[in-house]
Each structure stands twice: as C-alpha cells, then as structure tokens.
C-alpha cells in the first residue's frame, strides 16, 4: 500500500476551449512546491499527452470544458490523474498497429514508455481518468 504524503486536486477549465499549456503549467507549479528529485520534464510531457487526449476525444474539448487533475506524491513516487468531462465513444487505448507517421495514437505510447506505471479508469457517468506514476 502506498501512503501519499501530498494530495492536490484541481479543476482546470476556461471560458473557451481548454488550453493544454495551462494544464501543464498548473501541474508544474503545484509539483514544484511539493516534490523534489523527480524529472518534471518527463511529467510535463506526460501531462500534455494525457490532457491533449482529453481535449481531442471528450467533452473536455468543448467550450467551457475542462479536466480534473489530481496529484499524489510520496517520498519516492509521484502519481498524476487526469479525468475528462466524459462524452467519448470509446476508452483510451494504445492502437494495436501504430507507426511514427500516424497522427493519432502516439500519446499513450509515450505514456507507456516514460511512466513507471499507468492505466485508465472509467466512471459510471462515462468520464475517463488516465493516470500515470513515476518513481524517483
């Protein structure tokens, strides 16, 4: 069992379409205050990929849409959870066949390769949470 030392949850949204750069910046600011020793450059990239998927494939990308971001930190592990606003047809998956030239499907491939652990959860209301963990 992991005991998290820090837990931070925040809704990130805007009056227009959600800006993924704002999601990344808020996560970076929050993490820089509570963690030390983690590669936040990799975390930035992972946050961008997951938030971009939420904007592209769910109601998070509609005007007024947003995401819930939860940050959990312990001395040796960092977990980021991004929950979309629902409304997607399927669930987040890595395509079975994907090439470097494909315009879609590479984001979760990067998450799989850079994170120590990752996964998806689906709530009863249709919202998806994509989470990843990195270890110091």
mmCIF file with all atom_site columns, C-alpha atoms in Angstrom:
data_model
loop_
_atom_site.group_PDB
_atom_site.id
_atom_site.type_symbol
_atom_site.label_atom_id
_atom_site.label_alt_id
_atom_site.label_comp_id
_atom_site.label_asym_id
_atom_site.label_entity_id
_atom_site.label_seq_id
_atom_site.pdbx_PDB_ins_code
_atom_site.Cartn_x
_atom_site.Cartn_y
_atom_site.Cartn_z
_atom_site.occupancy
_atom_site.B_iso_or_equiv
_atom_site.pdbx_formal_charge
_atom_site.auth_seq_id
_atom_site.auth_comp_id
_atom_site.auth_asym_id
_atom_site.auth_atom_id
_atom_site.pdbx_PDB_model_num
ATOM 1   C CA . UNK A 1 1   ? 0.000   0.000  0.000   1.00 0.00 ? 1   UNK A CA 1
ATOM 2   C CA . UNK A 1 2   ? 1.238   3.472  -0.875  1.00 0.00 ? 2   UNK A CA 1
ATOM 3   C CA . UNK A 1 3   ? 0.780   6.239  1.650   1.00 0.00 ? 3   UNK A CA 1
ATOM 4   C CA . UNK A 1 4   ? 0.694   9.559  -0.162  1.00 0.00 ? 4   UNK A CA 1
ATOM 5   C CA . UNK A 1 5   ? 2.309   12.493 1.646   1.00 0.00 ? 5   UNK A CA 1
ATOM 6   C CA . UNK A 1 6   ? 0.677   15.124 -0.562  1.00 0.00 ? 6   UNK A CA 1
ATOM 7   C CA . UNK A 1 7   ? -2.649  15.106 -2.434  1.00 0.00 ? 7   UNK A CA 1
ATOM 8   C CA . UNK A 1 8   ? -3.774  18.021 -4.586  1.00 0.00 ? 8   UNK A CA 1
ATOM 9   C CA . UNK A 1 9   ? -6.914  18.080 -6.780  1.00 0.00 ? 9   UNK A CA 1
ATOM 10  C CA . UNK A 1 10  ? -7.899  20.958 -9.037  1.00 0.00 ? 10  UNK A CA 1
ATOM 11  C CA . UNK A 1 11  ? -10.357 21.583 -11.861 1.00 0.00 ? 11  UNK A CA 1
ATOM 12  C CA . UNK A 1 12  ? -8.709  23.247 -14.842 1.00 0.00 ? 12  UNK A CA 1
ATOM 13  C CA . UNK A 1 13  ? -11.102 24.856 -17.325 1.00 0.00 ? 13  UNK A CA 1
ATOM 14  C CA . UNK A 1 14  ? -11.651 28.048 -19.264 1.00 0.00 ? 14  UNK A CA 1
ATOM 15  C CA . UNK A 1 15  ? -14.465 30.036 -20.809 1.00 0.00 ? 15  UNK A CA 1
ATOM 16  C CA . UNK A 1 16  ? -13.307 28.887 -24.234 1.00 0.00 ? 16  UNK A CA 1
ATOM 17  C CA . UNK A 1 17  ? -11.631 25.637 -25.235 1.00 0.00 ? 17  UNK A CA 1
ATOM 18  C CA . UNK A 1 18  ? -9.291  24.154 -22.625 1.00 0.00 ? 18  UNK A CA 1
ATOM 19  C CA . UNK A 1 19  ? -5.658  25.164 -23.166 1.00 0.00 ? 19  UNK A CA 1
ATOM 20  C CA . UNK A 1 20  ? -3.388  22.164 -22.564 1.00 0.00 ? 20  UNK A CA 1
ATOM 21  C CA . UNK A 1 21  ? -0.500  24.546 -21.841 1.00 0.00 ? 21  UNK A CA 1
ATOM 22  C CA . UNK A 1 22  ? -2.465  25.881 -18.870 1.00 0.00 ? 22  UNK A CA 1
ATOM 23  C CA . UNK A 1 23  ? -2.975  22.350 -17.544 1.00 0.00 ? 23  UNK A CA 1
ATOM 24  C CA . UNK A 1 24  ? 0.766   21.654 -17.839 1.00 0.00 ? 24  UNK A CA 1
ATOM 25  C CA . UNK A 1 25  ? 1.709   24.968 -16.201 1.00 0.00 ? 25  UNK A CA 1
ATOM 26  C CA . UNK A 1 26  ? -0.616  24.432 -13.234 1.00 0.00 ? 26  UNK A CA 1
ATOM 27  C CA . UNK A 1 27  ? 0.665   20.899 -12.690 1.00 0.00 ? 27  UNK A CA 1
ATOM 28  C CA . UNK A 1 28  ? 4.280   22.133 -12.859 1.00 0.00 ? 28  UNK A CA 1
ATOM 29  C CA . UNK A 1 29  ? 3.591   24.933 -10.361 1.00 0.00 ? 29  UNK A CA 1
ATOM 30  C CA . UNK A 1 30  ? 1.843   22.613 -7.926  1.00 0.00 ? 30  UNK A CA 1
ATOM 31  C CA . UNK A 1 31  ? 4.522   19.923 -8.158  1.00 0.00 ? 31  UNK A CA 1
ATOM 32  C CA . UNK A 1 32  ? 7.417   22.349 -7.788  1.00 0.00 ? 32  UNK A CA 1
ATOM 33  C CA . UNK A 1 33  ? 6.003   23.286 -4.369  1.00 0.00 ? 33  UNK A CA 1
ATOM 34  C CA . UNK A 1 34  ? 5.612   19.749 -3.017  1.00 0.00 ? 34  UNK A CA 1
ATOM 35  C CA . UNK A 1 35  ? 8.135   17.399 -4.648  1.00 0.00 ? 35  UNK A CA 1
ATOM 36  C CA . UNK A 1 36  ? 11.869  17.294 -5.129  1.00 0.00 ? 36  UNK A CA 1
ATOM 37  C CA . UNK A 1 37  ? 14.034  14.916 -7.110  1.00 0.00 ? 37  UNK A CA 1
ATOM 38  C CA . UNK A 1 38  ? 11.572  13.948 -9.836  1.00 0.00 ? 38  UNK A CA 1
ATOM 39  C CA . UNK A 1 39  ? 12.154  14.598 -13.549 1.00 0.00 ? 39  UNK A CA 1
ATOM 40  C CA . UNK A 1 40  ? 9.413   17.149 -14.096 1.00 0.00 ? 40  UNK A CA 1
ATOM 41  C CA . UNK A 1 41  ? 10.302  17.491 -17.792 1.00 0.00 ? 41  UNK A CA 1
ATOM 42  C CA . UNK A 1 42  ? 9.029   13.955 -18.382 1.00 0.00 ? 42  UNK A CA 1
ATOM 43  C CA . UNK A 1 43  ? 5.987   14.680 -16.203 1.00 0.00 ? 43  UNK A CA 1
ATOM 44  C CA . UNK A 1 44  ? 5.301   17.818 -18.321 1.00 0.00 ? 44  UNK A CA 1
ATOM 45  C CA . UNK A 1 45  ? 5.301   15.729 -21.492 1.00 0.00 ? 45  UNK A CA 1
ATOM 46  C CA . UNK A 1 46  ? 3.055   13.060 -19.999 1.00 0.00 ? 46  UNK A CA 1
ATOM 47  C CA . UNK A 1 47  ? 0.583   15.665 -18.700 1.00 0.00 ? 47  UNK A CA 1
ATOM 48  C CA . UNK A 1 48  ? 0.461   17.292 -22.147 1.00 0.00 ? 48  UNK A CA 1
ATOM 49  C CA . UNK A 1 49  ? -0.234  13.985 -23.883 1.00 0.00 ? 49  UNK A CA 1
ATOM 50  C CA . UNK A 1 50  ? -2.975  12.912 -21.484 1.00 0.00 ? 50  UNK A CA 1
ATOM 51  C CA . UNK A 1 51  ? -4.634  16.353 -21.386 1.00 0.00 ? 51  UNK A CA 1
ATOM 52  C CA . UNK A 1 52  ? -4.487  16.599 -25.192 1.00 0.00 ? 52  UNK A CA 1
ATOM 53  C CA . UNK A 1 53  ? -6.283  13.249 -25.454 1.00 0.00 ? 53  UNK A CA 1
ATOM 54  C CA . UNK A 1 54  ? -8.984  14.530 -23.095 1.00 0.00 ? 54  UNK A CA 1
ATOM 55  C CA . UNK A 1 55  ? -9.450  17.653 -25.229 1.00 0.00 ? 55  UNK A CA 1
ATOM 56  C CA . UNK A 1 56  ? -9.489  15.738 -28.523 1.00 0.00 ? 56  UNK A CA 1
ATOM 57  C CA . UNK A 1 57  ? -11.686 12.817 -27.530 1.00 0.00 ? 57  UNK A CA 1
ATOM 58  C CA . UNK A 1 58  ? -14.124 14.009 -24.845 1.00 0.00 ? 58  UNK A CA 1
ATOM 59  C CA . UNK A 1 59  ? -16.380 16.852 -23.781 1.00 0.00 ? 59  UNK A CA 1
ATOM 60  C CA . UNK A 1 60  ? -13.305 18.418 -22.149 1.00 0.00 ? 60  UNK A CA 1
ATOM 61  C CA . UNK A 1 61  ? -12.556 19.886 -25.580 1.00 0.00 ? 61  UNK A CA 1
ATOM 62  C CA . UNK A 1 62  ? -15.873 21.707 -25.879 1.00 0.00 ? 62  UNK A CA 1
ATOM 63  C CA . UNK A 1 63  ? -16.369 25.343 -24.953 1.00 0.00 ? 63  UNK A CA 1
ATOM 64  C CA . UNK A 1 64  ? -16.352 25.513 -21.153 1.00 0.00 ? 64  UNK A CA 1
ATOM 65  C CA . UNK A 1 65  ? -14.877 22.024 -20.870 1.00 0.00 ? 65  UNK A CA 1
ATOM 66  C CA . UNK A 1 66  ? -12.071 21.084 -18.563 1.00 0.00 ? 66  UNK A CA 1
ATOM 67  C CA . UNK A 1 67  ? -10.312 18.338 -16.667 1.00 0.00 ? 67  UNK A CA 1
ATOM 68  C CA . UNK A 1 68  ? -9.877  17.353 -13.038 1.00 0.00 ? 68  UNK A CA 1
ATOM 69  C CA . UNK A 1 69  ? -6.218  16.922 -12.165 1.00 0.00 ? 69  UNK A CA 1
ATOM 70  C CA . UNK A 1 70  ? -5.155  15.019 -9.050  1.00 0.00 ? 70  UNK A CA 1
ATOM 71  C CA . UNK A 1 71  ? -1.530  14.942 -7.929  1.00 0.00 ? 71  UNK A CA 1
ATOM 72  C CA . UNK A 1 72  ? -0.387  12.414 -5.358  1.00 0.00 ? 72  UNK A CA 1
ATOM 73  C CA . UNK A 1 73  ? 3.183   12.413 -4.062  1.00 0.00 ? 73  UNK A CA 1
ATOM 74  C CA . UNK A 1 74  ? 5.204   10.291 -1.689  1.00 0.00 ? 74  UNK A CA 1
ATOM 75  C CA . UNK A 1 75  ? 8.916   10.353 -0.978  1.00 0.00 ? 75  UNK A CA 1
ATOM 76  C CA . UNK A 1 76  ? 9.665   8.046  -3.918  1.00 0.00 ? 76  UNK A CA 1
ATOM 77  C CA . UNK A 1 77  ? 6.556   8.018  -6.144  1.00 0.00 ? 77  UNK A CA 1
ATOM 78  C CA . UNK A 1 78  ? 4.508   10.625 -7.991  1.00 0.00 ? 78  UNK A CA 1
ATOM 79  C CA . UNK A 1 79  ? 1.072   9.931  -9.472  1.00 0.00 ? 79  UNK A CA 1
ATOM 80  C CA . UNK A 1 80  ? -0.889  12.215 -11.798 1.00 0.00 ? 80  UNK A CA 1
ATOM 81  C CA . UNK A 1 81  ? -4.543  11.525 -12.611 1.00 0.00 ? 81  UNK A CA 1
ATOM 82  C CA . UNK A 1 82  ? -6.404  13.459 -15.302 1.00 0.00 ? 82  UNK A CA 1
ATOM 83  C CA . UNK A 1 83  ? -10.165 12.954 -15.544 1.00 0.00 ? 83  UNK A CA 1
ATOM 84  C CA . UNK A 1 84  ? -12.062 14.177 -18.613 1.00 0.00 ? 84  UNK A CA 1
ATOM 85  C CA . UNK A 1 85  ? -15.620 15.505 -18.840 1.00 0.00 ? 85  UNK A CA 1
ATOM 86  C CA . UNK A 1 86  ? -16.956 12.316 -20.452 1.00 0.00 ? 86  UNK A CA 1
ATOM 87  C CA . UNK A 1 87  ? -18.802 12.076 -23.736 1.00 0.00 ? 87  UNK A CA 1
ATOM 88  C CA . UNK A 1 88  ? -16.296 9.923  -25.614 1.00 0.00 ? 88  UNK A CA 1
ATOM 89  C CA . UNK A 1 89  ? -17.344 6.909  -27.649 1.00 0.00 ? 89  UNK A CA 1
ATOM 90  C CA . UNK A 1 90  ? -14.595 4.555  -26.541 1.00 0.00 ? 90  UNK A CA 1
ATOM 91  C CA . UNK A 1 91  ? -11.941 4.361  -23.904 1.00 0.00 ? 91  UNK A CA 1
ATOM 92  C CA . UNK A 1 92  ? -8.299  5.457  -24.000 1.00 0.00 ? 92  UNK A CA 1
ATOM 93  C CA . UNK A 1 93  ? -6.224  2.687  -25.576 1.00 0.00 ? 93  UNK A CA 1
ATOM 94  C CA . UNK A 1 94  ? -2.948  2.252  -27.377 1.00 0.00 ? 94  UNK A CA 1
ATOM 95  C CA . UNK A 1 95  ? -3.644  1.282  -31.001 1.00 0.00 ? 95  UNK A CA 1
ATOM 96  C CA . UNK A 1 96  ? -2.661  -2.274 -31.910 1.00 0.00 ? 96  UNK A CA 1
ATOM 97  C CA . UNK A 1 97  ? -0.918  -1.045 -35.062 1.00 0.00 ? 97  UNK A CA 1
ATOM 98  C CA . UNK A 1 98  ? 0.768   2.339  -34.976 1.00 0.00 ? 98  UNK A CA 1
ATOM 99  C CA . UNK A 1 99  ? 3.656   3.907  -36.834 1.00 0.00 ? 99  UNK A CA 1
ATOM 100 C CA . UNK A 1 100 ? 5.726   7.026  -36.282 1.00 0.00 ? 100 UNK A CA 1
ATOM 101 C CA . UNK A 1 101 ? 3.781   8.659  -39.135 1.00 0.00 ? 101 UNK A CA 1
ATOM 102 C CA . UNK A 1 102 ? 0.336   8.208  -37.615 1.00 0.00 ? 102 UNK A CA 1
ATOM 103 C CA . UNK A 1 103 ? -1.321  11.418 -36.440 1.00 0.00 ? 103 UNK A CA 1
ATOM 104 C CA . UNK A 1 104 ? -3.076  9.719  -33.546 1.00 0.00 ? 104 UNK A CA 1
ATOM 105 C CA . UNK A 1 105 ? -2.181  7.069  -31.007 1.00 0.00 ? 105 UNK A CA 1
ATOM 106 C CA . UNK A 1 106 ? 1.346   8.124  -30.116 1.00 0.00 ? 106 UNK A CA 1
ATOM 107 C CA . UNK A 1 107 ? 0.428   9.956  -26.899 1.00 0.00 ? 107 UNK A CA 1
ATOM 108 C CA . UNK A 1 108 ? -0.409  6.862  -24.892 1.00 0.00 ? 108 UNK A CA 1
ATOM 109 C CA . UNK A 1 109 ? 2.598   5.099  -26.407 1.00 0.00 ? 109 UNK A CA 1
ATOM 110 C CA . UNK A 1 110 ? 4.769   7.836  -24.875 1.00 0.00 ? 110 UNK A CA 1
ATOM 111 C CA . UNK A 1 111 ? 2.953   7.488  -21.573 1.00 0.00 ? 111 UNK A CA 1
ATOM 112 C CA . UNK A 1 112 ? 3.594   3.740  -21.604 1.00 0.00 ? 112 UNK A CA 1
ATOM 113 C CA . UNK A 1 113 ? 7.284   4.231  -22.359 1.00 0.00 ? 113 UNK A CA 1
ATOM 114 C CA . UNK A 1 114 ? 8.047   7.106  -19.957 1.00 0.00 ? 114 UNK A CA 1
ATOM 115 C CA . UNK A 1 115 ? 5.878   6.234  -16.959 1.00 0.00 ? 115 UNK A CA 1
ATOM 116 C CA . UNK A 1 116 ? 6.770   3.509  -14.497 1.00 0.00 ? 116 UNK A CA 1
ATOM 117 C CA . UNK A 1 117 ? 3.077   2.574  -14.290 1.00 0.00 ? 117 UNK A CA 1
ATOM 118 C CA . UNK A 1 118 ? -0.065  3.862  -15.997 1.00 0.00 ? 118 UNK A CA 1
ATOM 119 C CA . UNK A 1 119 ? -3.662  2.935  -16.599 1.00 0.00 ? 119 UNK A CA 1
ATOM 120 C CA . UNK A 1 120 ? -7.210  4.083  -17.219 1.00 0.00 ? 120 UNK A CA 1
ATOM 121 C CA . UNK A 1 121 ? -10.390 4.099  -15.172 1.00 0.00 ? 121 UNK A CA 1
ATOM 122 C CA . UNK A 1 122 ? -13.964 4.645  -16.344 1.00 0.00 ? 122 UNK A CA 1
ATOM 123 C CA . UNK A 1 123 ? -16.557 6.105  -14.001 1.00 0.00 ? 123 UNK A CA 1
ATOM 124 C CA . UNK A 1 124 ? -20.221 5.170  -14.162 1.00 0.00 ? 124 UNK A CA 1
ATOM 125 C CA . UNK A 1 125 ? -21.010 8.633  -15.580 1.00 0.00 ? 125 UNK A CA 1
ATOM 126 C CA . UNK A 1 126 ? -18.766 7.980  -18.614 1.00 0.00 ? 126 UNK A CA 1
ATOM 127 C CA . UNK A 1 127 ? -15.788 10.065 -17.525 1.00 0.00 ? 127 UNK A CA 1
ATOM 128 C CA . UNK A 1 128 ? -12.353 8.592  -18.067 1.00 0.00 ? 128 UNK A CA 1
ATOM 129 C CA . UNK A 1 129 ? -9.341  9.000  -15.847 1.00 0.00 ? 129 UNK A CA 1
ATOM 130 C CA . UNK A 1 130 ? -5.905  8.361  -17.270 1.00 0.00 ? 130 UNK A CA 1
ATOM 131 C CA . UNK A 1 131 ? -3.236  8.083  -14.582 1.00 0.00 ? 131 UNK A CA 1
ATOM 132 C CA . UNK A 1 132 ? 0.494   7.583  -14.566 1.00 0.00 ? 132 UNK A CA 1
ATOM 133 C CA . UNK A 1 133 ? 3.178   7.155  -11.949 1.00 0.00 ? 133 UNK A CA 1
ATOM 134 C CA . UNK A 1 134 ? 6.863   7.951  -11.980 1.00 0.00 ? 134 UNK A CA 1
ATOM 135 C CA . UNK A 1 135 ? 9.392   6.791  -9.419  1.00 0.00 ? 135 UNK A CA 1
ATOM 136 C CA . UNK A 1 136 ? 12.328  8.852  -8.283  1.00 0.00 ? 136 UNK A CA 1
#
